[in-house]
Short mmCIF file of C-alpha atoms in Angstrom, two decimals:
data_model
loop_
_atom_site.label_atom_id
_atom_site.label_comp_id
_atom_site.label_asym_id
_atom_site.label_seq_id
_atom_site.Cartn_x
_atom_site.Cartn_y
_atom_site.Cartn_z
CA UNK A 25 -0.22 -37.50 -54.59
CA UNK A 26 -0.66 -34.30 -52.89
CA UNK A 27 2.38 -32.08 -51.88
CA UNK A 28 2.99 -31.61 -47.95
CA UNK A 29 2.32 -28.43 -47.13
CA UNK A 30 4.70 -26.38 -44.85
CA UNK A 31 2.56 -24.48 -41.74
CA UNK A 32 3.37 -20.99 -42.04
CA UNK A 33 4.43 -20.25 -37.99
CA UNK A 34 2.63 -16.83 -37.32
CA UNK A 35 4.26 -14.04 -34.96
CA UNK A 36 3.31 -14.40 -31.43
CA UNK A 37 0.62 -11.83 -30.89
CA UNK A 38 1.69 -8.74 -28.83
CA UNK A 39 0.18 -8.43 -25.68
CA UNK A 40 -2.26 -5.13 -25.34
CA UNK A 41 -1.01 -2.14 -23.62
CA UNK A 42 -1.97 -2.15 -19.84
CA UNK A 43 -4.09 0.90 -18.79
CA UNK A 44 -4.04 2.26 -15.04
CA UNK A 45 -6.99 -0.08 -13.75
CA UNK A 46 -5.27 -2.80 -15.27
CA UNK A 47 -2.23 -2.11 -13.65
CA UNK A 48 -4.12 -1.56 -10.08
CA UNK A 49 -5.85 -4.64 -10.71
CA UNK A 50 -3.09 -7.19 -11.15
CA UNK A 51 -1.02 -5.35 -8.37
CA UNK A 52 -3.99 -5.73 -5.66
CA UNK A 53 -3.88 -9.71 -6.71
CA UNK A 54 0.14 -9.85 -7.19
CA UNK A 55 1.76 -7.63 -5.20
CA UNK A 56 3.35 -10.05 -2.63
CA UNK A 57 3.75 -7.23 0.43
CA UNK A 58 0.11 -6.58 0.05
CA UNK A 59 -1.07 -10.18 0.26
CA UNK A 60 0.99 -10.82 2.52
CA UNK A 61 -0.15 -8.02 5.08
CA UNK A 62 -3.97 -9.10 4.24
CA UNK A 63 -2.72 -12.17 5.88
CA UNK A 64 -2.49 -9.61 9.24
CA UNK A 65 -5.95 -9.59 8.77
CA UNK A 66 -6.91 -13.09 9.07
CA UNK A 67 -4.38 -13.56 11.76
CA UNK A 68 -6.61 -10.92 13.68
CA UNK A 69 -9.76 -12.98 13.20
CA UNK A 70 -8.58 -15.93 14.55
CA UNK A 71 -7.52 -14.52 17.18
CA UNK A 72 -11.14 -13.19 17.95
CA UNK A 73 -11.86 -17.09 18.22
CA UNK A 74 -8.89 -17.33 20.79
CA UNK A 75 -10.39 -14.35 22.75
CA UNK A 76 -14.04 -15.78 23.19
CA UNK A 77 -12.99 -19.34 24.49
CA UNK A 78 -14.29 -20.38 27.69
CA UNK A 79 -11.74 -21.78 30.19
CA UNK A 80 -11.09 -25.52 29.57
CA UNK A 81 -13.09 -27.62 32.64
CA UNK A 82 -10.00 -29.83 34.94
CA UNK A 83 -10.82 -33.59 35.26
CA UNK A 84 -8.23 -35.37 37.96
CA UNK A 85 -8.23 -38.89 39.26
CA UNK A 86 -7.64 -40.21 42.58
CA UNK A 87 -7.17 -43.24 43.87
CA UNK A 88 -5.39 -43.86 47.63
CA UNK A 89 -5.70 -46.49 50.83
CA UNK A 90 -4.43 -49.72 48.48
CA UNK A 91 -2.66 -51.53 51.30
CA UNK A 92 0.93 -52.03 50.01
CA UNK A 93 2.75 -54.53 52.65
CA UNK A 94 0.98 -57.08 55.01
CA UNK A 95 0.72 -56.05 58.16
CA UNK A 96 -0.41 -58.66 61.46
CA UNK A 97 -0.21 -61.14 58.94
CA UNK A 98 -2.85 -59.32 57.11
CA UNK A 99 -2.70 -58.28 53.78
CA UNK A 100 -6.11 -56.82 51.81
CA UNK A 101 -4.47 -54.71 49.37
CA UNK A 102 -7.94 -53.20 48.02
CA UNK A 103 -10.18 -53.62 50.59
CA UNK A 104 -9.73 -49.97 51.48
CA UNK A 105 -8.63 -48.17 48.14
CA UNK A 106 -10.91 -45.42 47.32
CA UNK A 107 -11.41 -43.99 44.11
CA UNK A 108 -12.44 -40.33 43.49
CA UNK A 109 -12.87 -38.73 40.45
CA UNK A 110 -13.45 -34.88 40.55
CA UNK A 111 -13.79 -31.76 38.40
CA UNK A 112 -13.47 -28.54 38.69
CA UNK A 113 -14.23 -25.38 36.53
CA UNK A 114 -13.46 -21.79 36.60
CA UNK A 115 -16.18 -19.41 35.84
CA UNK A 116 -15.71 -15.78 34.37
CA UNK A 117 -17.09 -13.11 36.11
CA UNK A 118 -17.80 -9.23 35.19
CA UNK A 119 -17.86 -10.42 31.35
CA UNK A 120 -14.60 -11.31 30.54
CA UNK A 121 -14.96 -13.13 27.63
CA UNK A 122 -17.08 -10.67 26.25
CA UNK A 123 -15.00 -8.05 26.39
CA UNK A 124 -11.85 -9.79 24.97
CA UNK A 125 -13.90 -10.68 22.01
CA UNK A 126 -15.06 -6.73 21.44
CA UNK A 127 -11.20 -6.11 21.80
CA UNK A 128 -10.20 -8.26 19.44
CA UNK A 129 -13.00 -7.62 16.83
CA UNK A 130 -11.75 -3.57 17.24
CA UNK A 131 -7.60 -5.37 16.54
CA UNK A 132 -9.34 -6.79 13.24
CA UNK A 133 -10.61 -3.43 12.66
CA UNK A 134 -7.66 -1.76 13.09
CA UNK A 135 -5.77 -4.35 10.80
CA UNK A 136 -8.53 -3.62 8.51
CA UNK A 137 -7.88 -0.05 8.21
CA UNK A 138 -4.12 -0.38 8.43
CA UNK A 139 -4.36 -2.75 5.66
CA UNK A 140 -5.90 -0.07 3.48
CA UNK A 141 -3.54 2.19 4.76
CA UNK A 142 -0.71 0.50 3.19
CA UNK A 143 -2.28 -0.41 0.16
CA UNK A 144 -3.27 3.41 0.07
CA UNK A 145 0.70 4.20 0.35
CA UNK A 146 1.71 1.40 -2.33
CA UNK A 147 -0.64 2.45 -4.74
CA UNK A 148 0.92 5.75 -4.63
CA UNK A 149 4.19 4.35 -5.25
CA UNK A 150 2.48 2.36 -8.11
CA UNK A 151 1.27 5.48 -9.95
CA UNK A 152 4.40 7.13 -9.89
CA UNK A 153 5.98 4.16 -11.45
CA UNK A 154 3.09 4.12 -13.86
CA UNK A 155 3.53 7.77 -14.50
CA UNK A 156 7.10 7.43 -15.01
CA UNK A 157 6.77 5.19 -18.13
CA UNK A 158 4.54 7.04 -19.34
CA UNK A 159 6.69 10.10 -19.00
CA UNK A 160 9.59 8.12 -20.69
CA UNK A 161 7.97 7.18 -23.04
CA UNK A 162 7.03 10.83 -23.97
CA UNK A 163 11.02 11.99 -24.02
CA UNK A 164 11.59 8.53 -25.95
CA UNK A 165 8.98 9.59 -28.86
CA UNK A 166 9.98 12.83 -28.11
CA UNK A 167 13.93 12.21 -29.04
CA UNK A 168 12.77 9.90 -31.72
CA UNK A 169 10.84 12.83 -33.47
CA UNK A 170 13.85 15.48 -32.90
CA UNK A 171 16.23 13.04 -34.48
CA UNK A 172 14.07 12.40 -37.49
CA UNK A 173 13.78 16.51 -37.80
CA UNK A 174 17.61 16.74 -37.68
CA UNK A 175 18.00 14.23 -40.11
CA UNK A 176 15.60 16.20 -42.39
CA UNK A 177 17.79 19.19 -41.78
CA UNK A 178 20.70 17.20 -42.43
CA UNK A 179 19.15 15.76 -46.20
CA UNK A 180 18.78 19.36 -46.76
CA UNK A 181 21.55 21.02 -45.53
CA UNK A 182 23.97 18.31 -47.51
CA UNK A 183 21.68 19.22 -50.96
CA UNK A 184 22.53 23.22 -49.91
CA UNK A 185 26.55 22.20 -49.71
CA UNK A 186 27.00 20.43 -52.92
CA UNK A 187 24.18 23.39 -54.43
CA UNK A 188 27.76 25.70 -52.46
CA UNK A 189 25.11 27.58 -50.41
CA UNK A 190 26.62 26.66 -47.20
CA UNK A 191 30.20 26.06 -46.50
CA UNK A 192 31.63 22.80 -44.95
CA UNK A 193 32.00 23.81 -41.41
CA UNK A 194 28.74 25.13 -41.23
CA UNK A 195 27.88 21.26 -42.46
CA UNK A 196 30.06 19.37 -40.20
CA UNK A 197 28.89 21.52 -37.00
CA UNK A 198 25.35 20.12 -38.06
CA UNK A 199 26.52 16.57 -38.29
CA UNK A 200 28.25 16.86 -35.24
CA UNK A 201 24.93 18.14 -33.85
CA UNK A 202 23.21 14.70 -34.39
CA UNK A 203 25.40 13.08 -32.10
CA UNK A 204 23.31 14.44 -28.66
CA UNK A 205 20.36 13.75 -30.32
CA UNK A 206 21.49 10.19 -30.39
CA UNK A 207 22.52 10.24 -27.16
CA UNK A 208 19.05 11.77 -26.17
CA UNK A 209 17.31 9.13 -28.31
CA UNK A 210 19.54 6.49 -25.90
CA UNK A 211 19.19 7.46 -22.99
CA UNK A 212 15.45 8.19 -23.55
CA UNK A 213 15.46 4.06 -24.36
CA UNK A 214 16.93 3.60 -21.06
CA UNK A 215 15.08 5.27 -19.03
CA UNK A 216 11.60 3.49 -20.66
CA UNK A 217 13.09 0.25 -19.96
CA UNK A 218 14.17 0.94 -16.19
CA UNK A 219 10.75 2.26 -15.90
CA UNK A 220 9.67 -0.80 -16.86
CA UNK A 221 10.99 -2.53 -14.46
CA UNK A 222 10.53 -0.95 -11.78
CA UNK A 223 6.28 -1.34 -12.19
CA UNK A 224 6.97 -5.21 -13.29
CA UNK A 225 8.61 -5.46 -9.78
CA UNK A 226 5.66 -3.96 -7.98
CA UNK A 227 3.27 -6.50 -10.01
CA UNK A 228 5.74 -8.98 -9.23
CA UNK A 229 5.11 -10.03 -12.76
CA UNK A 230 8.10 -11.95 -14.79
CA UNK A 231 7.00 -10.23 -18.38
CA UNK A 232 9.95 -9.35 -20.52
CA UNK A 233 10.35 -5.73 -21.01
CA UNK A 234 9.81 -5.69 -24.67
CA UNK A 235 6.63 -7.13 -24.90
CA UNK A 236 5.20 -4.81 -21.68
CA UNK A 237 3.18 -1.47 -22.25
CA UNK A 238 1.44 0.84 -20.38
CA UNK A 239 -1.13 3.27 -21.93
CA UNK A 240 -2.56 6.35 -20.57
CA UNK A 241 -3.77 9.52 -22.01
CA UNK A 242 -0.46 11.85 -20.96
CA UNK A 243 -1.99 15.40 -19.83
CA UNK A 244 -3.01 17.52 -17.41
CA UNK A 245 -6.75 18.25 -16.16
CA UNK A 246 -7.42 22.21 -15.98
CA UNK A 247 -9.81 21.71 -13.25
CA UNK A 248 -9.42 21.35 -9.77
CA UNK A 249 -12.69 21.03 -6.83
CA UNK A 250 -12.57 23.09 -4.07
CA UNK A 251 -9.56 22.53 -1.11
CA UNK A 252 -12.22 22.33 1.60
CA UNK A 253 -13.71 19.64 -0.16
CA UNK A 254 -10.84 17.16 -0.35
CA UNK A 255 -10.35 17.76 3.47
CA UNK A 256 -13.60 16.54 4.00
CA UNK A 257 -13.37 13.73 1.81
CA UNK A 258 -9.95 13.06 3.55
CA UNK A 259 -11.55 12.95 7.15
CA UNK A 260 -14.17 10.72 6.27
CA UNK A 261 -11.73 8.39 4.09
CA UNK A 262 -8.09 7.66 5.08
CA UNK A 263 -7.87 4.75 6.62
CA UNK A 264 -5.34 5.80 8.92
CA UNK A 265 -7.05 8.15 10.64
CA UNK A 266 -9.74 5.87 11.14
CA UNK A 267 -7.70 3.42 12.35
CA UNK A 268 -6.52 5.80 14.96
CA UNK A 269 -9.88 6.25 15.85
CA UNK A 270 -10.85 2.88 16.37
CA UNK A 271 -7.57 2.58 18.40
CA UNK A 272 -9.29 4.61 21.45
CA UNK A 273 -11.81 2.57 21.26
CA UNK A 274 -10.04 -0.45 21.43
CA UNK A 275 -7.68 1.43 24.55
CA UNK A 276 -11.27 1.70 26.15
CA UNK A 277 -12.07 -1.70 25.93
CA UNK A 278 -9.22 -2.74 27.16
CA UNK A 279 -9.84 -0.73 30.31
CA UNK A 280 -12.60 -1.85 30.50
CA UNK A 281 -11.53 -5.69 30.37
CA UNK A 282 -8.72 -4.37 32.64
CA UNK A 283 -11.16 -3.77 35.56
CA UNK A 284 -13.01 -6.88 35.08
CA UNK A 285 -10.05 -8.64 35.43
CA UNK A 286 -9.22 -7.40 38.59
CA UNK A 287 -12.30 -9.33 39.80
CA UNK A 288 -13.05 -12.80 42.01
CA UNK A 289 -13.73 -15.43 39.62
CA UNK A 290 -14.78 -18.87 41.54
CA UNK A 291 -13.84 -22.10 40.68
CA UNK A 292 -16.30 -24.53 41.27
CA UNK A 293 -15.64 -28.42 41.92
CA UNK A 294 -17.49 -31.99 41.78
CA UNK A 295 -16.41 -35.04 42.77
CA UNK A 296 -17.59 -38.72 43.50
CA UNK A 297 -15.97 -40.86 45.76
CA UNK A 298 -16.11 -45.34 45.66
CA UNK A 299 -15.36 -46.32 49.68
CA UNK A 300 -14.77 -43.24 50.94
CA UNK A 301 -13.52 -42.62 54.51
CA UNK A 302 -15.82 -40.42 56.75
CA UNK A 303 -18.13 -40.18 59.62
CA UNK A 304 -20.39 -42.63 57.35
CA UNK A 305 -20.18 -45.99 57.82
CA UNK A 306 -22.57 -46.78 55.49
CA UNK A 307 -20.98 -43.78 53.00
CA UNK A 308 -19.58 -46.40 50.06
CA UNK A 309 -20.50 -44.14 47.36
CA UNK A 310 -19.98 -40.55 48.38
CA UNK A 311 -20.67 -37.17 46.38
CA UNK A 312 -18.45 -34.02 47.09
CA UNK A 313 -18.39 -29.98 45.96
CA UNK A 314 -16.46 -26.78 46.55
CA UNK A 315 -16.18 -23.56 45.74
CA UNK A 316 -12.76 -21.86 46.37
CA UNK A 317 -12.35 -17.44 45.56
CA UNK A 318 -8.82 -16.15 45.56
CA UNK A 319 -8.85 -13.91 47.83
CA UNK A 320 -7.09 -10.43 45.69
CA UNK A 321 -5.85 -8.68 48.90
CA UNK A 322 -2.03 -7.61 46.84
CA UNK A 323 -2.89 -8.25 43.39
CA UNK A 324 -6.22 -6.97 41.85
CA UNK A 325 -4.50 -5.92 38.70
CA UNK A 326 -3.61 -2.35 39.50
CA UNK A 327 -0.70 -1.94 37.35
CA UNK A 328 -3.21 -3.03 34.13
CA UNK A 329 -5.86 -0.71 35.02
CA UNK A 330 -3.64 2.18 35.44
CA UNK A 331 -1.42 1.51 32.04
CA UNK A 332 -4.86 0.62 29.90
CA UNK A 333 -6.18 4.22 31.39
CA UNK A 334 -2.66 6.19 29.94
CA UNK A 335 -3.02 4.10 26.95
CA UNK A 336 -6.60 5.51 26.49
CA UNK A 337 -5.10 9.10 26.79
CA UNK A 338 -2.43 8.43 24.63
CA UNK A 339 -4.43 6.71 21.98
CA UNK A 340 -6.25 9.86 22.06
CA UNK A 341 -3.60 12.02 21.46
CA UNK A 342 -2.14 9.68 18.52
CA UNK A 343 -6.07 10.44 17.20
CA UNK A 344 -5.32 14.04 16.97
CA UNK A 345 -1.66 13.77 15.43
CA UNK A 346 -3.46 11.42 13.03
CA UNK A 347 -6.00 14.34 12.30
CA UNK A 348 -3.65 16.97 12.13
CA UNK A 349 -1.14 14.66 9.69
CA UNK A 350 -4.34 14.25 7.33
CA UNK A 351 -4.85 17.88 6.97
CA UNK A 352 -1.28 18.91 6.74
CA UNK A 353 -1.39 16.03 3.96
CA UNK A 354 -4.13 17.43 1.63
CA UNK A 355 -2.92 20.96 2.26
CA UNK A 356 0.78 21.11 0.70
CA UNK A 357 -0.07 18.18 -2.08
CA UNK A 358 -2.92 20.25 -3.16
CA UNK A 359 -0.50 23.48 -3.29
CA UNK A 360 1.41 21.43 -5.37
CA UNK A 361 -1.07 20.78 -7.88
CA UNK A 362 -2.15 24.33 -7.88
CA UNK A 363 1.34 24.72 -8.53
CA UNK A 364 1.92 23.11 -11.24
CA UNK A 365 -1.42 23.93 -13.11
CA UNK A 366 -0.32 27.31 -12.90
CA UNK A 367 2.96 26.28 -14.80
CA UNK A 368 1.00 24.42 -17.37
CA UNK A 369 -1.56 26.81 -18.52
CA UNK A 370 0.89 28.67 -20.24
CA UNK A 371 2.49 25.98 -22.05
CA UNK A 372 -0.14 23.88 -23.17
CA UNK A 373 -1.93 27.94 -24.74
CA UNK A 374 1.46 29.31 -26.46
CA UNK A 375 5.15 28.41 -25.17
CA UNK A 376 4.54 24.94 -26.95
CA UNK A 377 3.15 26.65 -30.01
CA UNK A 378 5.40 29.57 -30.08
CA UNK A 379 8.62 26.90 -30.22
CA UNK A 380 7.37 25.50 -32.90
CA UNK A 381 6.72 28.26 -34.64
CA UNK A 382 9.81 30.17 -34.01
CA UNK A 383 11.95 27.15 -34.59
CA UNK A 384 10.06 26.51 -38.04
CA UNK A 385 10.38 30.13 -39.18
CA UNK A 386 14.05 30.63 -38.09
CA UNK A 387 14.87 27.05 -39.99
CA UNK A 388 13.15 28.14 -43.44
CA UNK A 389 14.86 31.83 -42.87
CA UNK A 390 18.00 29.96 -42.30
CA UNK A 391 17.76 27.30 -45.39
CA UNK A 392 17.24 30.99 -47.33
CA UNK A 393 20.16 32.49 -46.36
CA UNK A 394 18.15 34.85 -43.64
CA UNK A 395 20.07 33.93 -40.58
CA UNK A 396 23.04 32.28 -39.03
CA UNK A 397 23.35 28.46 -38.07
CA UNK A 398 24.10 30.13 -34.61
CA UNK A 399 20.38 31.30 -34.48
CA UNK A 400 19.05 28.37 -35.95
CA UNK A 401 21.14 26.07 -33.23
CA UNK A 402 19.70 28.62 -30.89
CA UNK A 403 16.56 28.05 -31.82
CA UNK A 404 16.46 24.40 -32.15
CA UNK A 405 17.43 24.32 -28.67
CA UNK A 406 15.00 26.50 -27.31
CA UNK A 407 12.87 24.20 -28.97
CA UNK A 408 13.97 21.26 -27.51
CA UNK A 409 13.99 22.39 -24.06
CA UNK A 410 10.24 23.88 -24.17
CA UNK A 411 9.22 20.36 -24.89
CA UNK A 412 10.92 18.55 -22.48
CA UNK A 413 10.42 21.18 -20.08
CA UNK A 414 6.42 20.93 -20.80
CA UNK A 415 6.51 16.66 -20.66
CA UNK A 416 8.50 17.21 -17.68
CA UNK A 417 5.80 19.76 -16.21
CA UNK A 418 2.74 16.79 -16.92
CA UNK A 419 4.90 14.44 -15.02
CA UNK A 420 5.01 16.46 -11.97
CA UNK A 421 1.38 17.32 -12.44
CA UNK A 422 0.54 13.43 -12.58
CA UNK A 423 2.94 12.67 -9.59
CA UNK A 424 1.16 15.68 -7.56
CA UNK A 425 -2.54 14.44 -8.48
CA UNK A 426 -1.28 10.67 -7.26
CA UNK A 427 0.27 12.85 -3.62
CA UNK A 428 -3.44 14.36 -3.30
CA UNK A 429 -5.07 11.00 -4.25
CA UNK A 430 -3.15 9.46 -1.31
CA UNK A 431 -3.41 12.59 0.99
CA UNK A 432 -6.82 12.25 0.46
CA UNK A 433 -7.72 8.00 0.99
CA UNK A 434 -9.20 7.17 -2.56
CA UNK A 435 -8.79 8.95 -5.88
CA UNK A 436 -10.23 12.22 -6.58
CA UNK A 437 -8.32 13.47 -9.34
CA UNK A 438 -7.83 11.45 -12.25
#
């Protein structure tokens, strides 16, 4: 007989690291705020079917002259009831329903644009959360790498003591050293997860932390277009600003509708009448119609035609805040950026090199007997604070480009 074998259970696969389309992908189909304002948008177009209904036609039923109580000792309770069913309908003048459709098509609009208006402001705030992991995760590799160097230093610094080269305190200071790099390394951990969780919230995904990545190239583009040309790109492209603009439209329309509702509409009426009673004896079967106007002597909707006419002024005004916010938008985020490329340059061409190299030179000077611990502490720090400093530096960068990406409507710097 054969043995049985045992299945060997394999590891759950990790999942692959999410890159920043992935990450905009699942939050445009996740995010709940978002969906849930797209539903504004439907709301608005059903609403456009509420706005081109015609008024609903009135049916009534009459029925009067039944005889109720002998009278002369006479009683013919229906031998004079007449029956008369009518109906009436109201017809729209000046074209009403016309115009409350075109308003409510330029409300879907507007939802439209303010739609991508807030998705425009969440994605920014998704970005920054993206950038932020990626930034912790720099300082956590970052603290990971220092604390392997120390411990390095350490191994030799212990072979040095027991060789007598260097005396105990000179040993225990460097032990005592490894103790914020620790704390570094820690806190580093922290921050990565909180990072974490932060862009799992905005994806509204339930993913534990440890199997959740994020990868991006972590850096900083030397190149920048020219500041005219994201204004222009920002004028033709952020949605609020159009949806300002479509908002005076909207305020005319509705003016518009305003004065057409200050018109006459007529109701007209039909009815038929079984033994009717008029000047016709012979009228059994009679056939009636009206037309009745109200006749607007106080009200012909003055009050709506004079606040839809403001509104058109101030929706105008609220266009030109709109177009001034834009401008003032692209201007100081793309200062920023300037800003911070400025700071960069230098870093990425020699502070980041120079650290090294003085830190590596002043270590092997000091593991001769060159120089003091105090200059190789010195140094070490120096070290460690041009690095941060410079991973600190991309993170602004990538938080600035993500400000001019929204300033502008769409992304224009990667």
């Amino acid at each position: 007989m054969g043995v049985a074998q045992t299945p060997i259970s394999q590891p759950a696969p990790q999942p692959s690291a999410l890159t920043w389309q992935n990450v905009r992908d699942r939050f445009e189909t996740q995010n709940p705020t978002l969906l849930a304002d797209k539903l504004s948008v439907d709301e608005s177009k059903a609403e456009e079917i509420t706005a081109y209904l015609r008024p609903n036609p009135t049916l009534s039923l009459t029925a009067d002259g039944t005889q109720i109580a002998p009278n002369k000792g006479v009683w013919r309770p229906f031998a004079g009831t007449f029956e008369s069913p009518s109906i009436s309908y109201l017809h729209e003048r000046r074209h009403k329903r016309e115009l409350r459709l075109e308003s409510a098509k330029e409300g879907t609009v507007i939802a439209e644009f303010s739609h991508a208006d807030l998705e425009r402001t969440l994605i920014f705030s998704l970005r920054s959360a993206f950038v932020s992991i990626l930034q912790a995760k720099a300082v956590f590799q970052l603290a990971k790498d220092d604390l392997a160097y120390w411990d390095h230093v350490l191994e030799i610094s212990r072979t040095r003591f027991s060789a007598g080269d260097i005396a105990q305190i000179d040993l225990d200071r460097l032990e005592l050293q490894r103790a914020q790099y620790e704390t570094d390394l820690q806190t580093a951990e922290e921050n990565l997860e909180n990072a974490k969780i932060q862009l799992l919230t905005l994806l509204n995904d339930r993913t534990p932390i440890e199997q959740f990545d994020v990868t991006e190239t972590y850096d900083f583009v030397d190149r920048l277009a020219p500041h005219d040309e994201f204004r222009k790109i920002a004028l033709d492209t952020r949605p609020d600003l159009k949806a300002a603009v479509e908002a005076v439209d909207k305020a005319q329309t509705d003016h518009k509708l305003a004065i057409a509702n200050g018109s006459t509409d007529p109701t007209f009426s039909a009815w038929y009448t079984h033994n009717s009673s008029n000047n016709n004896p012979f009228g059994i079967n009679t056939l009636g119609i009206s037309v009745s106007f109200p006749l607007r002597i106080f009200d012909r909707n003055q009050g709506e035609k004079l606040r839809t006419q403001l509104d058109i002024t101030r929706s105008e005004r609220l266009r030109d805040a709109a177009d001034a916010t834009v401008l003032s938008d692209v201007d100081s985020s793309y200062a920023t950026l300037e800003s911070n490329l400025t700071l960069l340059r230098p870093y990425k061409a020699k502070y980041l090199q120079q650290a090294t190299r003085v830190r590596d030179t002043i270590f092997f000077s000091y593991q001769n007997g060159g120089t003091s611990l105090l200059d190789f502490l010195s140094a070490e720090s120096d070290y460690r604070s041009v690095q941060l400093n410079y991973v600190n530096l991309v993170r602004s960068y990538l938080t600035a480009a993500a400000q001019l990406n929204m300033a502008v409507g769409r992304e224009v710097v990667p």
